[in-house]
Tab-separated table of C-alpha atoms in Angstrom:
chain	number	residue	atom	x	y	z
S	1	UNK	CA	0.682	-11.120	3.366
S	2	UNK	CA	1.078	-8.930	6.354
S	3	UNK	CA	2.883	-8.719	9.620
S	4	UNK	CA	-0.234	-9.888	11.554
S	5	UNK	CA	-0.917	-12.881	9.338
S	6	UNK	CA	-4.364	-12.118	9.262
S	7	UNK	CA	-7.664	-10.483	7.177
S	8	UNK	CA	-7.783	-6.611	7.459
S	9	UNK	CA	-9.608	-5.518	4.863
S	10	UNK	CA	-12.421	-3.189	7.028
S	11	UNK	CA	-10.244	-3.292	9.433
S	12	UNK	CA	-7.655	-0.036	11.428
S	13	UNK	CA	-4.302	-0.575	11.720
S	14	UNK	CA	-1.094	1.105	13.502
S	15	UNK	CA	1.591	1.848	11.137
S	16	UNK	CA	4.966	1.269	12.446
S	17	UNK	CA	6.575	4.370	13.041
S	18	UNK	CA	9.606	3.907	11.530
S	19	UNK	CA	8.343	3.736	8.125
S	20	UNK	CA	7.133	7.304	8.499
S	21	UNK	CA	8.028	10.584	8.783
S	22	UNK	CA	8.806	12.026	12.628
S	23	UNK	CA	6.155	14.694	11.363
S	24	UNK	CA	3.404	12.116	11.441
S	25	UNK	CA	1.826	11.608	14.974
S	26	UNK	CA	-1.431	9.657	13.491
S	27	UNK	CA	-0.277	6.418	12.344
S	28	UNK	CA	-3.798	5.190	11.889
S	29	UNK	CA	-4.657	3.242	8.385
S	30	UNK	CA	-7.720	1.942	7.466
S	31	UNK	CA	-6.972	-0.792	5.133
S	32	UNK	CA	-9.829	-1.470	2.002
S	33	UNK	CA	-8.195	-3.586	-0.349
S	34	UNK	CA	-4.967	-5.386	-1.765
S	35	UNK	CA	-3.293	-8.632	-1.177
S	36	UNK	CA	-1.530	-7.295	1.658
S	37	UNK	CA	-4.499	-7.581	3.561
S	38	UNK	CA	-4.694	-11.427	3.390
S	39	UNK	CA	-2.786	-14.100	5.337
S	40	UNK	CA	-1.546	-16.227	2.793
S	41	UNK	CA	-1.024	-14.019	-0.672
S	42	UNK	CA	2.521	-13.602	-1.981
S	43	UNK	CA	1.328	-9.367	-2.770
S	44	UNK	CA	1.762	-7.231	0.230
S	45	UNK	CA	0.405	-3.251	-0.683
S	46	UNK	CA	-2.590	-2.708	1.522
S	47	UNK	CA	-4.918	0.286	-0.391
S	48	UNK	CA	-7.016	2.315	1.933
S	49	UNK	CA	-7.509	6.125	3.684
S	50	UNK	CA	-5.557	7.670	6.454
S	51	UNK	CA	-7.858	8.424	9.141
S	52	UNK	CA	-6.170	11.649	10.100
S	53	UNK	CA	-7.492	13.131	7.003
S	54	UNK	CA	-9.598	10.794	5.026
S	55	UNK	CA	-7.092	10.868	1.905
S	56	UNK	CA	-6.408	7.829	0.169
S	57	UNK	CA	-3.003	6.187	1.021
S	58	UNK	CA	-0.739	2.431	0.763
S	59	UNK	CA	1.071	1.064	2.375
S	60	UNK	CA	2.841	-2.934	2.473
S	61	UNK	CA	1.678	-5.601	4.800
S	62	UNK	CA	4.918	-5.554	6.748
S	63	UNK	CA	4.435	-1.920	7.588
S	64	UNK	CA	1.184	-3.129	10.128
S	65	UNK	CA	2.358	-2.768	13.590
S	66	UNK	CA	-1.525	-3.535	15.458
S	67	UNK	CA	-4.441	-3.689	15.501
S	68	UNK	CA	-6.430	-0.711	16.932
S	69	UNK	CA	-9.641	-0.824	18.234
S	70	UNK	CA	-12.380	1.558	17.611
S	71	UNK	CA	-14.483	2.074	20.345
């Protein structure tokens, strides 16, 4: 389950803030796999990549803040 009750596997996220460190400006996630990307799973870690860097990250479906669009 996640914040936004919705499917975001494929999909870029903003992180809340307050779950990171005040060093981190780039709160982008893009979110591949785990039950935390699903609207109605009792798991909540969401696997994917960082887009600052490309390195391979989790976080939990409450953490989502938004979506964000790529243009």
């Amino acid at each position: 389950m996640n914040n936004l009750r919705m499917d975001l596997t494929g999909k870029t996220v903003l992180v809340l803030k307050k779950v990171l460190k005040p060093s981190i400006t780039d709160r982008r996630f893009l979110c591949e796999a785990g039950f935390g990307c699903f609207k109605n799973t009792n798991g909540k870690q969401i696997y994917g990549k960082w887009l600052c860097d490309n390195k391979d990250g989790n976080i939990t479906g409450y953490d989502v803040e938004s979506l964000v669009e790529i243009i």
